[in-house]
Amino acid sequence: MKFAKIMPTILGGALLLASVSSAAAAPSESSIPFETPYGSEESVLLNNNPDETIYNYLGQQEQFLNADVRGQLKIIKRNTDTSGVRHFRLKQYIKGIPVYGAEQTLHLDKTGAVTSALGELPPVEEQAIPNDGIPNISEEDAIRIASDEATSRIGELGAPELEPKAELNIYHHEEDGQTYLVYITEVNVLEPAPLRTKYFINAVDGSIVSQFDIINFATGTGTGVFGDTKTLTTTQSGNTYQLNDTTRGKGIQTYTASNRSSLPGTLLTDSDNVWTDRAAVDAHAYAAATYDFYKSKFNRNSLDGNGLLIRSTVHYGSNYNNAFWNGAQIVFGDGDGSQFGIFSGDLDVVGHELTHGVIEYTANLEYRNESGALNEAFADIMGNTIESKNWLLGDGIYTPNIAGDALRSLSNPTLYNQPDKYSDRYTGTQDNGGVHINSGIINKAFYLAAQGGTHNGVTVSGIGRDKAVRIFYSTLVNYLTPTSKFAAAKTATIQAAKDLYGANSAEATAITKAYQAVGL
């Protein structure tokens, strides 16, 4: 996560904008091909076979889907939530090749009736796939092309943080309307500067079709940073103790980079189990708090739902004014003491960054334009709820010498140069298309759903933070797809509320009105 008050060098351009460009009216839900609630005799569970129910129903909608339902759509994930609603995620394959971003989520209530189907399949025809789906270059070629481009921008690359790989995909490019056969790969390094860029490499001629930066930077801050005493779970090894918690999932480990830039650094140890590294104490404690939040509230076992090891590194670089999730771990700088304090010292920032990991393992919202703004908003919403102190983000570590300042406000996004309604959204190219700017629109909708209030002439009766976050979590995990836009998020969140609390419930009404209040 990069916040709007940081002047990034990687993405280029300032994120702090004097004003937000206006755009026209809210998006029409018809822009999403298939997102209507259902419930008919034909949708009732067939022969107690949910898969057959799914394919039978989608077959009836085939004309709207741009797809051969049984030949191209594969169920890739199944989940049953606490209310008994069954959620299915399907992905499109043509000639056995995945279509990028082409996912559908479909949902069955306790009786086996289809309640909703959400998602968007691009208009890809089999005959339009270049070269009959056969690449002219190899995976290794694609990785090299991406590496060469990154090198041209930041210099000779250090060791990769994640082992490079390339996956063949069919990619419909929204900007030019063309269909490409591409390898999707990424460059993820720390040297000579932190960089994580996603590339779409033309598998026929080796050109770069598209690329965007996805490193999730944050601003964030043991005794703790603010002098409080925290209880830590550690591991004894011989005569020393390690900041290694083996009681949660596959573990929580905290390292120090010792003001250098190699990761993960050195696992922190202590002789008497009384820890004085304040940055490390907070990083370790807040990672545990984030794990506990997801486990206790949603029964989610770590970021990936399967106990993923959570690794944190503190003291990254010298007075480094940022923190980030790089797809493998979370990293904290110490800040310069003026613009930012110690980044691991703010629970909502730590929760935000680790939520980027949850997003990556669920909806995997593409980190640009409206889907990227949804990515940032859901990280804000979860991070803020984990702390549940106020409606501010980053108030613990931003401008430590100025009381009351913050990076964002869910209750009033305009305080920090974010729009609070869709018509005021930013439509330029900076900030990956406004991922940190436009997140304020969804943040405001969440605040109104939870707290209530009147906004833009629409009055919302709040349902409380607990119910609101359950609805938004279910939306993220079960309904959204990688390329979901704000209109899809509105429909998905309303449907999630209906599935959890009932079609005519106060909760569904509150969600509907909250989105109306922000112009969606």
mmCIF file of N, CA and C in Angstrom, residues 423-513:
data_model
loop_
_atom_site.group_PDB
_atom_site.id
_atom_site.type_symbol
_atom_site.label_atom_id
_atom_site.label_comp_id
_atom_site.label_asym_id
_atom_site.label_seq_id
_atom_site.Cartn_x
_atom_site.Cartn_y
_atom_site.Cartn_z
ATOM 1 N N SER A 423 -19.057 10.194 -8.532
ATOM 2 C CA SER A 423 -18.973 11.232 -9.553
ATOM 3 C C SER A 423 -17.717 12.084 -9.421
ATOM 4 N N ASP A 424 -17.087 12.052 -8.244
ATOM 5 C CA ASP A 424 -15.857 12.828 -8.025
ATOM 6 C C ASP A 424 -14.597 11.985 -8.164
ATOM 7 N N ARG A 425 -14.741 10.782 -8.664
ATOM 8 C CA ARG A 425 -13.584 9.889 -8.729
ATOM 9 C C ARG A 425 -12.476 10.476 -9.619
ATOM 10 N N TYR A 426 -11.267 10.089 -9.330
ATOM 11 C CA TYR A 426 -10.108 10.467 -10.137
ATOM 12 C C TYR A 426 -10.038 9.538 -11.344
ATOM 13 N N THR A 427 -9.847 10.092 -12.530
ATOM 14 C CA THR A 427 -9.855 9.284 -13.747
ATOM 15 C C THR A 427 -8.545 9.368 -14.514
ATOM 16 N N GLY A 428 -7.504 9.891 -13.886
ATOM 17 C CA GLY A 428 -6.215 9.993 -14.561
ATOM 18 C C GLY A 428 -5.403 8.713 -14.466
ATOM 19 N N THR A 429 -4.137 8.829 -14.829
ATOM 20 C CA THR A 429 -3.264 7.652 -14.895
ATOM 21 C C THR A 429 -2.309 7.541 -13.713
ATOM 22 N N GLN A 430 -2.172 8.601 -12.914
ATOM 23 C CA GLN A 430 -1.278 8.519 -11.762
ATOM 24 C C GLN A 430 -1.809 7.521 -10.736
ATOM 25 N N ASP A 431 -0.923 7.091 -9.845
ATOM 26 C CA ASP A 431 -1.324 6.197 -8.756
ATOM 27 C C ASP A 431 -2.006 4.938 -9.302
ATOM 28 N N ASN A 432 -1.434 4.376 -10.391
ATOM 29 C CA ASN A 432 -2.022 3.176 -11.017
ATOM 30 C C ASN A 432 -3.505 3.374 -11.331
ATOM 31 N N GLY A 433 -3.864 4.598 -11.715
ATOM 32 C CA GLY A 433 -5.267 4.873 -12.019
ATOM 33 C C GLY A 433 -6.086 5.211 -10.793
ATOM 34 N N GLY A 434 -5.415 5.725 -9.740
ATOM 35 C CA GLY A 434 -6.134 6.207 -8.552
ATOM 36 C C GLY A 434 -6.457 5.149 -7.524
ATOM 37 N N VAL A 435 -5.572 4.142 -7.363
ATOM 38 C CA VAL A 435 -5.910 3.052 -6.439
ATOM 39 C C VAL A 435 -6.004 3.537 -4.994
ATOM 40 N N HIS A 436 -5.154 4.486 -4.610
ATOM 41 C CA HIS A 436 -5.226 4.997 -3.237
ATOM 42 C C HIS A 436 -6.176 6.172 -3.102
ATOM 43 N N ILE A 437 -6.424 6.852 -4.210
ATOM 44 C CA ILE A 437 -7.315 8.012 -4.187
ATOM 45 C C ILE A 437 -8.773 7.555 -4.124
ATOM 46 N N ASN A 438 -9.164 6.733 -5.073
ATOM 47 C CA ASN A 438 -10.571 6.351 -5.197
ATOM 48 C C ASN A 438 -11.030 5.323 -4.165
ATOM 49 N N SER A 439 -10.100 4.767 -3.403
ATOM 50 C CA SER A 439 -10.505 3.850 -2.332
ATOM 51 C C SER A 439 -11.405 4.536 -1.316
ATOM 52 N N GLY A 440 -11.322 5.867 -1.241
ATOM 53 C CA GLY A 440 -12.155 6.617 -0.304
ATOM 54 C C GLY A 440 -13.647 6.432 -0.542
ATOM 55 N N ILE A 441 -14.035 6.170 -1.792
ATOM 56 C CA ILE A 441 -15.460 5.999 -2.118
ATOM 57 C C ILE A 441 -16.009 4.758 -1.427
ATOM 58 N N ILE A 442 -15.280 3.648 -1.521
ATOM 59 C CA ILE A 442 -15.734 2.405 -0.895
ATOM 60 C C ILE A 442 -15.576 2.487 0.624
ATOM 61 N N ASN A 443 -14.511 3.148 1.086
ATOM 62 C CA ASN A 443 -14.337 3.344 2.530
ATOM 63 C C ASN A 443 -15.536 4.073 3.124
ATOM 64 N N LYS A 444 -16.000 5.099 2.425
ATOM 65 C CA LYS A 444 -17.150 5.866 2.909
ATOM 66 C C LYS A 444 -18.408 5.000 2.935
ATOM 67 N N ALA A 445 -18.585 4.166 1.921
ATOM 68 C CA ALA A 445 -19.749 3.276 1.903
ATOM 69 C C ALA A 445 -19.719 2.330 3.097
ATOM 70 N N PHE A 446 -18.546 1.787 3.398
ATOM 71 C CA PHE A 446 -18.425 0.903 4.561
ATOM 72 C C PHE A 446 -18.756 1.657 5.853
ATOM 73 N N TYR A 447 -18.203 2.853 5.999
ATOM 74 C CA TYR A 447 -18.467 3.653 7.205
ATOM 75 C C TYR A 447 -19.967 3.895 7.368
ATOM 76 N N LEU A 448 -20.642 4.288 6.298
ATOM 77 C CA LEU A 448 -22.079 4.562 6.390
ATOM 78 C C LEU A 448 -22.872 3.310 6.741
ATOM 79 N N ALA A 449 -22.480 2.171 6.148
ATOM 80 C CA ALA A 449 -23.176 0.926 6.464
ATOM 81 C C ALA A 449 -23.009 0.572 7.938
ATOM 82 N N ALA A 450 -21.816 0.789 8.453
ATOM 83 C CA ALA A 450 -21.533 0.435 9.852
ATOM 84 C C ALA A 450 -22.116 1.446 10.828
ATOM 85 N N GLN A 451 -21.886 2.718 10.568
ATOM 86 C CA GLN A 451 -22.168 3.772 11.540
ATOM 87 C C GLN A 451 -23.480 4.490 11.271
ATOM 88 N N GLY A 452 -23.907 4.499 10.007
ATOM 89 C CA GLY A 452 -25.105 5.230 9.650
ATOM 90 C C GLY A 452 -24.814 6.702 9.411
ATOM 91 N N GLY A 453 -25.820 7.418 8.906
ATOM 92 C CA GLY A 453 -25.672 8.840 8.646
ATOM 93 C C GLY A 453 -26.336 9.221 7.344
ATOM 94 N N THR A 454 -26.341 10.517 7.071
ATOM 95 C CA THR A 454 -26.905 11.039 5.833
ATOM 96 C C THR A 454 -25.789 11.611 4.987
ATOM 97 N N HIS A 455 -25.727 11.186 3.742
ATOM 98 C CA HIS A 455 -24.665 11.612 2.830
ATOM 99 C C HIS A 455 -25.260 11.775 1.442
ATOM 100 N N ASN A 456 -25.031 12.928 0.833
ATOM 101 C CA ASN A 456 -25.581 13.220 -0.496
ATOM 102 C C ASN A 456 -27.091 13.005 -0.557
ATOM 103 N N GLY A 457 -27.756 13.333 0.555
ATOM 104 C CA GLY A 457 -29.209 13.262 0.604
ATOM 105 C C GLY A 457 -29.779 11.886 0.866
ATOM 106 N N VAL A 458 -28.912 10.897 1.082
ATOM 107 C CA VAL A 458 -29.365 9.529 1.362
ATOM 108 C C VAL A 458 -29.089 9.205 2.829
ATOM 109 N N THR A 459 -30.096 8.751 3.548
ATOM 110 C CA THR A 459 -29.938 8.407 4.959
ATOM 111 C C THR A 459 -29.783 6.899 5.115
ATOM 112 N N VAL A 460 -28.768 6.524 5.857
ATOM 113 C CA VAL A 460 -28.463 5.115 6.083
ATOM 114 C C VAL A 460 -28.590 4.804 7.565
ATOM 115 N N SER A 461 -29.298 3.749 7.907
ATOM 116 C CA SER A 461 -29.364 3.278 9.294
ATOM 117 C C SER A 461 -28.242 2.270 9.505
ATOM 118 N N GLY A 462 -27.267 2.605 10.326
ATOM 119 C CA GLY A 462 -26.089 1.765 10.506
ATOM 120 C C GLY A 462 -26.412 0.427 11.141
ATOM 121 N N ILE A 463 -25.649 -0.599 10.755
ATOM 122 C CA ILE A 463 -25.859 -1.945 11.278
ATOM 123 C C ILE A 463 -24.749 -2.363 12.239
ATOM 124 N N GLY A 464 -23.790 -1.462 12.491
ATOM 125 C CA GLY A 464 -22.684 -1.781 13.380
ATOM 126 C C GLY A 464 -21.478 -2.291 12.607
ATOM 127 N N ARG A 465 -20.315 -2.052 13.165
ATOM 128 C CA ARG A 465 -19.084 -2.417 12.477
ATOM 129 C C ARG A 465 -18.961 -3.935 12.308
ATOM 130 N N ASP A 466 -19.403 -4.704 13.291
ATOM 131 C CA ASP A 466 -19.220 -6.150 13.236
ATOM 132 C C ASP A 466 -19.976 -6.761 12.055
ATOM 133 N N LYS A 467 -21.240 -6.427 11.911
ATOM 134 C CA LYS A 467 -22.016 -6.966 10.796
ATOM 135 C C LYS A 467 -21.482 -6.450 9.464
ATOM 136 N N ALA A 468 -21.131 -5.170 9.432
ATOM 137 C CA ALA A 468 -20.638 -4.589 8.179
ATOM 138 C C ALA A 468 -19.362 -5.272 7.715
ATOM 139 N N VAL A 469 -18.451 -5.532 8.637
ATOM 140 C CA VAL A 469 -17.188 -6.147 8.216
ATOM 141 C C VAL A 469 -17.399 -7.599 7.807
ATOM 142 N N ARG A 470 -18.331 -8.294 8.414
ATOM 143 C CA ARG A 470 -18.638 -9.661 7.985
ATOM 144 C C ARG A 470 -19.148 -9.673 6.545
ATOM 145 N N ILE A 471 -19.978 -8.712 6.220
ATOM 146 C CA ILE A 471 -20.515 -8.626 4.863
ATOM 147 C C ILE A 471 -19.411 -8.295 3.869
ATOM 148 N N PHE A 472 -18.567 -7.338 4.197
ATOM 149 C CA PHE A 472 -17.495 -6.944 3.278
ATOM 150 C C PHE A 472 -16.456 -8.050 3.145
ATOM 151 N N TYR A 473 -16.176 -8.780 4.218
ATOM 152 C CA TYR A 473 -15.239 -9.909 4.123
ATOM 153 C C TYR A 473 -15.796 -10.984 3.193
ATOM 154 N N SER A 474 -17.065 -11.332 3.365
ATOM 155 C CA SER A 474 -17.669 -12.339 2.500
ATOM 156 C C SER A 474 -17.649 -11.874 1.046
ATOM 157 N N THR A 475 -17.881 -10.589 0.835
ATOM 158 C CA THR A 475 -17.812 -10.026 -0.520
ATOM 159 C C THR A 475 -16.443 -10.272 -1.137
ATOM 160 N N LEU A 476 -15.404 -9.970 -0.381
ATOM 161 C CA LEU A 476 -14.030 -10.128 -0.869
ATOM 162 C C LEU A 476 -13.702 -11.581 -1.164
ATOM 163 N N VAL A 477 -14.025 -12.463 -0.245
ATOM 164 C CA VAL A 477 -13.578 -13.854 -0.329
ATOM 165 C C VAL A 477 -14.420 -14.678 -1.303
ATOM 166 N N ASN A 478 -15.723 -14.398 -1.355
ATOM 167 C CA ASN A 478 -16.630 -15.285 -2.078
ATOM 168 C C ASN A 478 -17.193 -14.738 -3.383
ATOM 169 N N TYR A 479 -17.229 -13.424 -3.562
ATOM 170 C CA TYR A 479 -17.986 -12.856 -4.674
ATOM 171 C C TYR A 479 -17.139 -12.109 -5.704
ATOM 172 N N LEU A 480 -16.161 -11.349 -5.275
ATOM 173 C CA LEU A 480 -15.396 -10.527 -6.212
ATOM 174 C C LEU A 480 -14.430 -11.364 -7.038
ATOM 175 N N THR A 481 -14.086 -10.861 -8.202
ATOM 176 C CA THR A 481 -13.129 -11.507 -9.092
ATOM 177 C C THR A 481 -12.004 -10.514 -9.395
ATOM 178 N N PRO A 482 -10.906 -10.951 -10.021
ATOM 179 C CA PRO A 482 -9.733 -10.070 -10.164
ATOM 180 C C PRO A 482 -10.002 -8.731 -10.829
ATOM 181 N N THR A 483 -10.925 -8.671 -11.768
ATOM 182 C CA THR A 483 -11.151 -7.416 -12.489
ATOM 183 C C THR A 483 -12.446 -6.724 -12.086
ATOM 184 N N SER A 484 -13.000 -7.060 -10.931
ATOM 185 C CA SER A 484 -14.232 -6.416 -10.474
ATOM 186 C C SER A 484 -14.071 -4.908 -10.396
ATOM 187 N N LYS A 485 -15.115 -4.208 -10.802
ATOM 188 C CA LYS A 485 -15.148 -2.750 -10.705
ATOM 189 C C LYS A 485 -16.136 -2.349 -9.605
ATOM 190 N N PHE A 486 -16.314 -1.036 -9.416
ATOM 191 C CA PHE A 486 -17.157 -0.561 -8.318
ATOM 192 C C PHE A 486 -18.602 -1.049 -8.464
ATOM 193 N N ALA A 487 -19.128 -1.072 -9.694
ATOM 194 C CA ALA A 487 -20.511 -1.523 -9.878
ATOM 195 C C ALA A 487 -20.665 -2.978 -9.447
ATOM 196 N N ALA A 488 -19.656 -3.793 -9.786
ATOM 197 C CA ALA A 488 -19.705 -5.200 -9.375
ATOM 198 C C ALA A 488 -19.591 -5.320 -7.862
ATOM 199 N N ALA A 489 -18.756 -4.480 -7.247
ATOM 200 C CA ALA A 489 -18.604 -4.517 -5.791
ATOM 201 C C ALA A 489 -19.915 -4.167 -5.106
ATOM 202 N N LYS A 490 -20.629 -3.198 -5.646
ATOM 203 C CA LYS A 490 -21.941 -2.845 -5.090
ATOM 204 C C LYS A 490 -22.878 -4.052 -5.131
ATOM 205 N N THR A 491 -23.024 -4.653 -6.316
ATOM 206 C CA THR A 491 -23.920 -5.801 -6.458
ATOM 207 C C THR A 491 -23.488 -6.955 -5.564
ATOM 208 N N ALA A 492 -22.176 -7.195 -5.522
ATOM 209 C CA ALA A 492 -21.654 -8.314 -4.735
ATOM 210 C C ALA A 492 -21.894 -8.103 -3.246
ATOM 211 N N THR A 493 -21.670 -6.891 -2.759
ATOM 212 C CA THR A 493 -21.835 -6.626 -1.326
ATOM 213 C C THR A 493 -23.302 -6.724 -0.918
ATOM 214 N N ILE A 494 -24.181 -6.229 -1.763
ATOM 215 C CA ILE A 494 -25.615 -6.350 -1.476
ATOM 216 C C ILE A 494 -26.015 -7.823 -1.430
ATOM 217 N N GLN A 495 -25.526 -8.608 -2.396
ATOM 218 C CA GLN A 495 -25.877 -10.024 -2.410
ATOM 219 C C GLN A 495 -25.296 -10.752 -1.201
ATOM 220 N N ALA A 496 -24.073 -10.394 -0.816
ATOM 221 C CA ALA A 496 -23.465 -11.003 0.374
ATOM 222 C C ALA A 496 -24.328 -10.723 1.605
ATOM 223 N N ALA A 497 -24.825 -9.481 1.717
ATOM 224 C CA ALA A 497 -25.692 -9.131 2.845
ATOM 225 C C ALA A 497 -26.979 -9.946 2.817
ATOM 226 N N LYS A 498 -27.558 -10.117 1.624
ATOM 227 C CA LYS A 498 -28.786 -10.905 1.507
ATOM 228 C C LYS A 498 -28.537 -12.362 1.882
ATOM 229 N N ASP A 499 -27.415 -12.905 1.421
ATOM 230 C CA ASP A 499 -27.130 -14.305 1.713
ATOM 231 C C ASP A 499 -26.847 -14.527 3.196
ATOM 232 N N LEU A 500 -26.235 -13.553 3.847
ATOM 233 C CA LEU A 500 -25.909 -13.704 5.268
ATOM 234 C C LEU A 500 -27.100 -13.408 6.175
ATOM 235 N N TYR A 501 -27.911 -12.399 5.808
ATOM 236 C CA TYR A 501 -28.927 -11.915 6.746
ATOM 237 C C TYR A 501 -30.359 -11.941 6.207
ATOM 238 N N GLY A 502 -30.534 -12.236 4.914
ATOM 239 C CA GLY A 502 -31.875 -12.286 4.350
ATOM 240 C C GLY A 502 -32.108 -11.194 3.325
ATOM 241 N N ALA A 503 -32.900 -11.521 2.295
ATOM 242 C CA ALA A 503 -33.107 -10.593 1.179
ATOM 243 C C ALA A 503 -33.771 -9.291 1.621
ATOM 244 N N ASN A 504 -34.647 -9.357 2.600
ATOM 245 C CA ASN A 504 -35.363 -8.154 3.043
ATOM 246 C C ASN A 504 -34.854 -7.642 4.390
ATOM 247 N N SER A 505 -33.657 -8.000 4.744
ATOM 248 C CA SER A 505 -33.113 -7.649 6.054
ATOM 249 C C SER A 505 -32.689 -6.187 6.132
ATOM 250 N N ALA A 506 -32.593 -5.706 7.367
ATOM 251 C CA ALA A 506 -32.084 -4.351 7.595
ATOM 252 C C ALA A 506 -30.644 -4.230 7.115
ATOM 253 N N GLU A 507 -29.912 -5.336 7.210
ATOM 254 C CA GLU A 507 -28.511 -5.322 6.791
ATOM 255 C C GLU A 507 -28.393 -5.119 5.274
ATOM 256 N N ALA A 508 -29.219 -5.828 4.505
ATOM 257 C CA ALA A 508 -29.194 -5.669 3.050
ATOM 258 C C ALA A 508 -29.630 -4.267 2.646
ATOM 259 N N THR A 509 -30.616 -3.726 3.357
ATOM 260 C CA THR A 509 -31.075 -2.361 3.082
ATOM 261 C C THR A 509 -29.978 -1.349 3.377
ATOM 262 N N ALA A 510 -29.277 -1.525 4.494
ATOM 263 C CA ALA A 510 -28.206 -0.591 4.860
ATOM 264 C C ALA A 510 -27.095 -0.603 3.815
ATOM 265 N N ILE A 511 -26.705 -1.781 3.350
ATOM 266 C CA ILE A 511 -25.651 -1.868 2.339
ATOM 267 C C ILE A 511 -26.097 -1.183 1.054
ATOM 268 N N THR A 512 -27.336 -1.433 0.638
ATOM 269 C CA THR A 512 -27.865 -0.820 -0.587
ATOM 270 C C THR A 512 -27.847 0.691 -0.499
ATOM 271 N N LYS A 513 -28.322 1.221 0.616
ATOM 272 C CA LYS A 513 -28.378 2.676 0.775
ATOM 273 C C LYS A 513 -26.975 3.283 0.926
#
